[in-house]
mmCIF file of C-alpha atoms in Angstrom:
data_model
loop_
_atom_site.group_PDB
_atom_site.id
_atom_site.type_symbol
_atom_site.label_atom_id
_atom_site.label_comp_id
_atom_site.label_asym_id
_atom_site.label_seq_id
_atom_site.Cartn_x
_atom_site.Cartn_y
_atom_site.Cartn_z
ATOM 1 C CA UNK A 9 122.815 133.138 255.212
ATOM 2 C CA UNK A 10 119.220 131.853 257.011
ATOM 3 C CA UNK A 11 117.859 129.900 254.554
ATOM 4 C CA UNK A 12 114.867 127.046 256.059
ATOM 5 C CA UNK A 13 114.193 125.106 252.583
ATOM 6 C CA UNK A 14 115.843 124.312 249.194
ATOM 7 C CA UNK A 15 112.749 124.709 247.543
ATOM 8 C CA UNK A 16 113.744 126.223 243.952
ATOM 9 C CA UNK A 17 112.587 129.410 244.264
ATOM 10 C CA UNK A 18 115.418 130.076 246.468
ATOM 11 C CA UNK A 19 117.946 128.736 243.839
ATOM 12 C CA UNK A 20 116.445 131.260 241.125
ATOM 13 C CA UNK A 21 117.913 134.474 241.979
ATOM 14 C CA UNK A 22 121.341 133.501 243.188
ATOM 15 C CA UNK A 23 121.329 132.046 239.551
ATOM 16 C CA UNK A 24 119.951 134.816 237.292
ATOM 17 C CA UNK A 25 122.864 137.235 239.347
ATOM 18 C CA UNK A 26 125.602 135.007 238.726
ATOM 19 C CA UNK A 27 124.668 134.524 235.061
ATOM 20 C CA UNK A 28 124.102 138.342 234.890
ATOM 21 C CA UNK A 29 127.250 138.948 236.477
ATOM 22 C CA UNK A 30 128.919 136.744 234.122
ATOM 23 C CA UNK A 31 127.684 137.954 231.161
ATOM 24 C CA UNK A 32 128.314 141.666 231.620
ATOM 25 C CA UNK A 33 132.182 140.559 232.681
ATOM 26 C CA UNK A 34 132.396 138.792 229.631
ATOM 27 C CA UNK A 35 130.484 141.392 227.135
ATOM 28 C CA UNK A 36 133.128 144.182 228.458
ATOM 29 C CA UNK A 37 136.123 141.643 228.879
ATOM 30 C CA UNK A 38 138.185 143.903 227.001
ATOM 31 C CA UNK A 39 137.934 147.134 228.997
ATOM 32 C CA UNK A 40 141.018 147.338 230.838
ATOM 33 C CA UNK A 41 140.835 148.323 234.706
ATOM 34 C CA UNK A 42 141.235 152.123 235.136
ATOM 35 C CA UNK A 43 142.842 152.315 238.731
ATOM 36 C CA UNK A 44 144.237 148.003 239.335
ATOM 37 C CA UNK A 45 145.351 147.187 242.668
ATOM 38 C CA UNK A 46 148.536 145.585 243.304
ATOM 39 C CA UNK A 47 148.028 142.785 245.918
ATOM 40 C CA UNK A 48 149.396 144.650 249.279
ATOM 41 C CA UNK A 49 146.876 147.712 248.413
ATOM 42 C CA UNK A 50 144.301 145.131 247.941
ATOM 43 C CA UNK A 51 144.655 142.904 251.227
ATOM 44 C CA UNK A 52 144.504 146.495 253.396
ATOM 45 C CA UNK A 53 141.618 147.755 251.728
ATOM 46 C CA UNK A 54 139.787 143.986 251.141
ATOM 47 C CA UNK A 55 140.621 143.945 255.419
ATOM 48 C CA UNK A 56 139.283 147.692 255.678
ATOM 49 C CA UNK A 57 135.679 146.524 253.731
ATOM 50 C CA UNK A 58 135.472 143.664 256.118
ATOM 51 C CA UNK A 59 135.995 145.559 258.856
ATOM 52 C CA UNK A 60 133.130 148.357 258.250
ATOM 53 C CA UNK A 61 131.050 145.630 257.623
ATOM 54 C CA UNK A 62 130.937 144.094 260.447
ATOM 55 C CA UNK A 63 130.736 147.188 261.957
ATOM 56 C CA UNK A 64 127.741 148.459 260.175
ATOM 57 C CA UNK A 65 125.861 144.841 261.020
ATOM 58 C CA UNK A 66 126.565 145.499 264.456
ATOM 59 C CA UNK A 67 124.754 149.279 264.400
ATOM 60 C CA UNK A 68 121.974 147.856 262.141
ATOM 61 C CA UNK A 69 121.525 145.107 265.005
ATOM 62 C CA UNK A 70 121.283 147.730 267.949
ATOM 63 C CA UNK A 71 118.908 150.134 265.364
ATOM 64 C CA UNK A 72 116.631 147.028 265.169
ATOM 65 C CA UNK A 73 116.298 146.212 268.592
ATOM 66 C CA UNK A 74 115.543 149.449 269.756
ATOM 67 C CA UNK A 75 112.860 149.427 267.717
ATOM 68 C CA UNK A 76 114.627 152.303 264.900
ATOM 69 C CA UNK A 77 113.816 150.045 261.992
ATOM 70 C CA UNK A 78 113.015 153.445 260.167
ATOM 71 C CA UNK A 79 116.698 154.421 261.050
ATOM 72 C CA UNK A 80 117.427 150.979 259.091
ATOM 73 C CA UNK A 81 115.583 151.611 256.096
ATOM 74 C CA UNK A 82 116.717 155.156 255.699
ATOM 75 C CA UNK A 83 120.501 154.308 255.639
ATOM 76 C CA UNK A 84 119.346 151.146 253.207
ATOM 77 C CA UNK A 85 118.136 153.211 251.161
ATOM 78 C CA UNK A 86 120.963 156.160 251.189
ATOM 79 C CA UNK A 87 123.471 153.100 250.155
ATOM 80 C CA UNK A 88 121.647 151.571 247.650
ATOM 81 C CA UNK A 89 121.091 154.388 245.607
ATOM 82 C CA UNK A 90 124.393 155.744 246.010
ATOM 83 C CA UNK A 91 126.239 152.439 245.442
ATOM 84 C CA UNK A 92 123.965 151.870 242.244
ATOM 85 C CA UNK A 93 124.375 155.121 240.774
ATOM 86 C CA UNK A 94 128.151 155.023 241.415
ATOM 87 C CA UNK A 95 128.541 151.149 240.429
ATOM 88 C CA UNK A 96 126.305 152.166 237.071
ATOM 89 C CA UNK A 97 128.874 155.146 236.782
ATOM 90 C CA UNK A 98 131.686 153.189 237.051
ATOM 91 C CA UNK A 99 130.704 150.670 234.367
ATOM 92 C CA UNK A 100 129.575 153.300 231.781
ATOM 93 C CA UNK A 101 132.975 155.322 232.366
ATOM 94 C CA UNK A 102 134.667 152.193 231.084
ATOM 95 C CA UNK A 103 132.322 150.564 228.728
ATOM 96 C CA UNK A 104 130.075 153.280 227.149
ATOM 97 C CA UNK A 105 131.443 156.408 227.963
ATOM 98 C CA UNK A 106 129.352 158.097 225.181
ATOM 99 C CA UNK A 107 126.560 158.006 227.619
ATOM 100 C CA UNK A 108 125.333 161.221 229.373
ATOM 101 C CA UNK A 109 125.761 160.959 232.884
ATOM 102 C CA UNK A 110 121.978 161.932 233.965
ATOM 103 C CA UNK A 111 120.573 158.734 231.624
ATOM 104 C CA UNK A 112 123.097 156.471 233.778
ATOM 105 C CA UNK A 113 122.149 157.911 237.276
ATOM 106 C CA UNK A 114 119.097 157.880 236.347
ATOM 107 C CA UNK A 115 118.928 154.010 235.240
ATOM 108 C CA UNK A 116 121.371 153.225 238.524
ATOM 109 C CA UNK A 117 118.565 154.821 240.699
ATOM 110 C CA UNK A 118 115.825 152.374 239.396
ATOM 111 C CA UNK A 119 117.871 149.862 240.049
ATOM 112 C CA UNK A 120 118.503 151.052 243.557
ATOM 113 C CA UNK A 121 114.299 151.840 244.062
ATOM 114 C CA UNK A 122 113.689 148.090 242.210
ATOM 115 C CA UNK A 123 116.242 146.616 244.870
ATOM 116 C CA UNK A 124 114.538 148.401 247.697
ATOM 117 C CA UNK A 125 111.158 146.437 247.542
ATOM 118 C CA UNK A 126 110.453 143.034 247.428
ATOM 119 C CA UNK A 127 108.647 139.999 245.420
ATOM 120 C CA UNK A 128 109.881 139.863 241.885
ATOM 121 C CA UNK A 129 110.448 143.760 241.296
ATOM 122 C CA UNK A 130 113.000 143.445 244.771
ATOM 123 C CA UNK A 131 114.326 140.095 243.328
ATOM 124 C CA UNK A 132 114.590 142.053 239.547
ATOM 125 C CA UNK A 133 116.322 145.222 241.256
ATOM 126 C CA UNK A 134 118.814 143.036 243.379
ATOM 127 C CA UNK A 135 120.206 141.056 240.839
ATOM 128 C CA UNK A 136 120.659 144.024 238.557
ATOM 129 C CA UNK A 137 122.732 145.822 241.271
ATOM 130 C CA UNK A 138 124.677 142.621 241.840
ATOM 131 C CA UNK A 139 125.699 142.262 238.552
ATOM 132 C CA UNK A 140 126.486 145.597 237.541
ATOM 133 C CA UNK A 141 128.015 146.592 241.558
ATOM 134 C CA UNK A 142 130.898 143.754 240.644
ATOM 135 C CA UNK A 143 131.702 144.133 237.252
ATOM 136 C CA UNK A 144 131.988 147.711 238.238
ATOM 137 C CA UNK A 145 134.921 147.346 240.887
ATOM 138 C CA UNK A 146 136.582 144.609 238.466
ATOM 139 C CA UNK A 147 136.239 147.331 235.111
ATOM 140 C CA UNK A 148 137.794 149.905 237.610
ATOM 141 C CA UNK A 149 140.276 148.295 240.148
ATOM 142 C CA UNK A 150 140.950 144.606 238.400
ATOM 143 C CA UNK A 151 140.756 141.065 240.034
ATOM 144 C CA UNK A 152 143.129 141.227 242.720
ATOM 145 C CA UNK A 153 140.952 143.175 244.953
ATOM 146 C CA UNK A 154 138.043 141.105 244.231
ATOM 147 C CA UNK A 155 139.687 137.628 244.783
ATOM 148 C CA UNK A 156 141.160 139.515 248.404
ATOM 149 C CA UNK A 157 137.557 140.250 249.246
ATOM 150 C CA UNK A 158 136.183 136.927 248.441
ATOM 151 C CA UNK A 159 138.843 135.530 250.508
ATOM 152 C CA UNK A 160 138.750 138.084 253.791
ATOM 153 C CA UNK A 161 134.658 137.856 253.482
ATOM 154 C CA UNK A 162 134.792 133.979 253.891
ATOM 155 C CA UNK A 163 136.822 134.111 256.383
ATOM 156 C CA UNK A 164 134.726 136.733 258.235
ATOM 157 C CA UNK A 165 131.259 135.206 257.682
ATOM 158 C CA UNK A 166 132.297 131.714 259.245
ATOM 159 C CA UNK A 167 133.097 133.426 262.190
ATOM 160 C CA UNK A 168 130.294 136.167 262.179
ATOM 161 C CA UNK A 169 127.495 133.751 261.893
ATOM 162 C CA UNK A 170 128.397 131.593 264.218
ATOM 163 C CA UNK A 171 130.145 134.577 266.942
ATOM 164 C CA UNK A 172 130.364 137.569 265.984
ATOM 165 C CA UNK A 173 127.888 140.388 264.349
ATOM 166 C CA UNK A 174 125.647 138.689 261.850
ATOM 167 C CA UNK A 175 124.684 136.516 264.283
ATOM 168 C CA UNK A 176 123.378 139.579 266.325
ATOM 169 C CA UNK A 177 121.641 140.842 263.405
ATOM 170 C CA UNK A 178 120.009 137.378 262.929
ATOM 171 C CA UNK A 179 118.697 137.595 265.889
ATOM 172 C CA UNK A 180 117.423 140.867 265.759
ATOM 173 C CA UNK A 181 116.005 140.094 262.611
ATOM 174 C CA UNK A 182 114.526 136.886 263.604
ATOM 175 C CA UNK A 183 112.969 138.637 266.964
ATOM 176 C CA UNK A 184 110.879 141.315 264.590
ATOM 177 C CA UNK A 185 109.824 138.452 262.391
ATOM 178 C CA UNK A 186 107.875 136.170 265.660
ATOM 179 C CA UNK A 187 106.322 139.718 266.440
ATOM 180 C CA UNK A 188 104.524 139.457 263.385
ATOM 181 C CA UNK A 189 103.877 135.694 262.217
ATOM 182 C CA UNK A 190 104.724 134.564 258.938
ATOM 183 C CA UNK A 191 102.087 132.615 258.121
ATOM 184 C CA UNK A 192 100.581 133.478 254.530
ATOM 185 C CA UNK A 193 97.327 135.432 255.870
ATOM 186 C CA UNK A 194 99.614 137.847 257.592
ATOM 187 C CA UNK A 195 102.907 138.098 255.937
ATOM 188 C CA UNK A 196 102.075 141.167 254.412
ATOM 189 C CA UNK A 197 102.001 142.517 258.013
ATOM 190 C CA UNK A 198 105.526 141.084 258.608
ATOM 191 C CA UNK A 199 108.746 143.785 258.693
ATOM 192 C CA UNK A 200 110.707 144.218 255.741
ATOM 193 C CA UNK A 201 114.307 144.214 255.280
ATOM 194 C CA UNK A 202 114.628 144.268 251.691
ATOM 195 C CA UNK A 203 117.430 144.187 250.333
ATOM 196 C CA UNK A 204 119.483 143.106 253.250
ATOM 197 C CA UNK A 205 117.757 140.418 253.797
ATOM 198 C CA UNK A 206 115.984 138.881 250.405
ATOM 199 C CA UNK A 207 112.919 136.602 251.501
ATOM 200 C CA UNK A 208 111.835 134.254 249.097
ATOM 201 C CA UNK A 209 109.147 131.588 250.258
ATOM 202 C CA UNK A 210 109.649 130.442 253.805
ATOM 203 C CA UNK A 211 113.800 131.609 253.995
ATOM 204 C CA UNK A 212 116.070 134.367 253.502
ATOM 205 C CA UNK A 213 119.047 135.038 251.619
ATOM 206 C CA UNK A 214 121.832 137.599 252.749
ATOM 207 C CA UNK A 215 122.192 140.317 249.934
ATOM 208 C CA UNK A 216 125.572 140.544 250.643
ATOM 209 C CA UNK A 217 126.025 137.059 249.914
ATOM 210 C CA UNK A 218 124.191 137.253 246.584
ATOM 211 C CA UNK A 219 126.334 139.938 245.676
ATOM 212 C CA UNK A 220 129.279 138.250 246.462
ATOM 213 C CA UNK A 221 128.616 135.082 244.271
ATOM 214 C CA UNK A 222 128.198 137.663 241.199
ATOM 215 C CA UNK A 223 131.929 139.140 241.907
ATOM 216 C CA UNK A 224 133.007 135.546 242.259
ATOM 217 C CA UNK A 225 131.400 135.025 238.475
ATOM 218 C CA UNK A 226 132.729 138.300 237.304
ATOM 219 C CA UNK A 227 136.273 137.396 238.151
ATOM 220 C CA UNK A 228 136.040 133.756 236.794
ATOM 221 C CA UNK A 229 134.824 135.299 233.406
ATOM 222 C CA UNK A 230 137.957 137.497 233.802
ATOM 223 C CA UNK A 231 140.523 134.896 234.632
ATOM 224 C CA UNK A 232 139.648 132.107 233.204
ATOM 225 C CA UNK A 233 139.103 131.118 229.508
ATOM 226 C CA UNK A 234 135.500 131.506 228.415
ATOM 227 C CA UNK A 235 135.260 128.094 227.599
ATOM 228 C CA UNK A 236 136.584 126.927 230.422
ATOM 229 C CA UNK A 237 135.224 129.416 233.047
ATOM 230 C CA UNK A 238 131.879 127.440 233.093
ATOM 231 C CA UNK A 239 133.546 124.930 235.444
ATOM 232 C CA UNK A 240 134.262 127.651 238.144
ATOM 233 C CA UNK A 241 130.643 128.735 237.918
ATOM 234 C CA UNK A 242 129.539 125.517 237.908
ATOM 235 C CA UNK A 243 131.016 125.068 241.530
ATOM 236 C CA UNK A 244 130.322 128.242 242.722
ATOM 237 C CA UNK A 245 126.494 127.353 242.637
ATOM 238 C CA UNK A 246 127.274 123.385 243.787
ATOM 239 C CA UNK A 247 128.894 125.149 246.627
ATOM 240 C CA UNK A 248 125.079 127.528 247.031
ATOM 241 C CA UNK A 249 123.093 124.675 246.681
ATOM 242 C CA UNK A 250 124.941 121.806 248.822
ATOM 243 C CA UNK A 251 125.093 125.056 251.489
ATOM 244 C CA UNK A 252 120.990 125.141 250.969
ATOM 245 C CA UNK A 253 120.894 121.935 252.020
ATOM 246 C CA UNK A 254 123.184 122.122 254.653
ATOM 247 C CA UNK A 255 120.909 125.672 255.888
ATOM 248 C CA UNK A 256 117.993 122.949 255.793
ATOM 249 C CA UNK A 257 119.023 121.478 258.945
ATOM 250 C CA UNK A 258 121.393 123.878 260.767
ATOM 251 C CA UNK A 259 119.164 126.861 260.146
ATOM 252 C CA UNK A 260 121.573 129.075 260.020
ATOM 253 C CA UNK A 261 124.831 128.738 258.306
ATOM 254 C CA UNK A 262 127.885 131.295 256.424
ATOM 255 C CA UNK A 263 126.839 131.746 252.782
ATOM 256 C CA UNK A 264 129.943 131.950 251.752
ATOM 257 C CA UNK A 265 132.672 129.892 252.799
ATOM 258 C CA UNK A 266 131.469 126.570 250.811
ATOM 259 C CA UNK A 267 130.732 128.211 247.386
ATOM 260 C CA UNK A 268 133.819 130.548 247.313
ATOM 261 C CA UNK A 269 135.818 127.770 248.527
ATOM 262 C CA UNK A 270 134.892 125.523 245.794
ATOM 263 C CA UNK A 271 134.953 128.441 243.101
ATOM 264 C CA UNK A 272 138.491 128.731 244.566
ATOM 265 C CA UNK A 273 140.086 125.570 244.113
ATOM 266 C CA UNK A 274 138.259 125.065 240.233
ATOM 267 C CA UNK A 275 139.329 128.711 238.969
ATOM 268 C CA UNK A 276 142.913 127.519 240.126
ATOM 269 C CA UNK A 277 142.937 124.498 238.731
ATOM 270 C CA UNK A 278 141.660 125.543 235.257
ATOM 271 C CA UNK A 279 144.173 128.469 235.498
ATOM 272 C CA UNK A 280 147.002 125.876 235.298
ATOM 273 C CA UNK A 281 145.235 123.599 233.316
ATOM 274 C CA UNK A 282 144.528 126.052 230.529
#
């Protein structure tokens, strides 16, 4: 996460795609996983996602500073629309299976070509494909592959931020950006790289992050009473915002390892509570 102010506007859509996220989870709370995951399954393949990750920042980062940011939106592109139309697929398998596949691929590629642009269409798109991209892998594999992720991915961005490949694609990112200044007059002159990196005002926002708060939200709606899975929530976006402020000073800081930690500790504390 890169994120220069805590002006609201950066608050906003990390909201709207956790309340999203939670509301789907909870509107298809009774659809029971097709495929769940017992927990050894789930730490190899939560280890495997991390893994290609961090290997796909690092080719992004070398595609970028060679000057392929074509390359870059292409493959953007290619994944967003197939991991909308497959997430929307997923979903509608479990909770409306009446539905004729064309209507769903077709609504999961909007989404992907609203998540592919920016301002409030990008912002619009995004949180859609959050939302619907997590509930998806709970309504198909259940929580314990989630809650691995969550885990493995915290883990991973405190070190990839500070060493490892993020960091190279921040700086890669950050180089194309002082090629073209940011200053109001010109900013529509600046590179975009929507929807891995959503800019809002004067900061961005790592889509990966975004998406990971809404599978944190899924699961709590999931694992938690509903009553009672506010408080989870309710951390989770503490945890965002005391990491804004945090990102005020620093710059650059993990987006996850504050809010997922905190989500952590209040999901398993109103599991035995409850």
């Amino acid at each position: 996460m890169s994120l220069m102010s805590i002006r609201p506007p950066y608050f906003v859509p990390v909201v709207a795609s956790v309340s999203l996220a939670y509301i789907v989870s909870i509107a298809t709370l009774e659809v029971k996983p097709a495929h769940p995951m017992p927990i050894s399954v789930s730490l190899g393949v939560s280890i495997a996602s991390v893994t290609s990750a961090a290997l796909a920042a690092l080719l992004i980062a070398f595609l970028i500073r060679i000057g392929r940011l074509h390359v870059v939106k292409a493959i953007l592109a290619f994944a967003m629309a197939y991991t909308s139309v497959v997430s929307s697929a997923m979903l509608a398998s479990r909770a409306a299976p009446q539905l004729p596949f064309p209507v769903v691929a077709a609504v999961g590629i909007l989404i992907a070509l609203a998540s592919l642009n920016t301002g409030i269409v990008g912002l619009t798109g995004q949180v859609a494909l959050s939302a619907i991209f997590s509930n998806a892998i709970i309504s198909t594999f259940g929580v314990k592959l989630p809650i691995a992720l969550l885990a493995f991915l915290s883990i991973y961005d405190l070190w990839s931020v500070y060493r490892g490949p993020i960091r190279k694609l921040i700086r890669e990112v950050e180089r194309a950006y002082q090629g073209s200044p940011r200053r109001e007059a010109s900013r529509s002159k600046a590179p975009s790289f929507a929807p891995m990196v959503i800019e809002v005002k004067e900061g961005f926002i790592g889509f990966g992050d975004m998406i990971s708060y809404a599978l944190a939200s899924s699961v709590a709606g999931r694992i938690c009473p509903t009553l009672l899975s506010i408080a989870p929530l309710g951390a989770l976006l503490a945890g965002v915002y005391l990491s804004f402020k945090i990102a005020a000073k620093l710059k650059h800081i993990p987006g996850l390892p504050i809010p997922i930690s905190l989500w952590a500790a209040t999901a398993a504390i109103v599991r035995l509570l409850a």
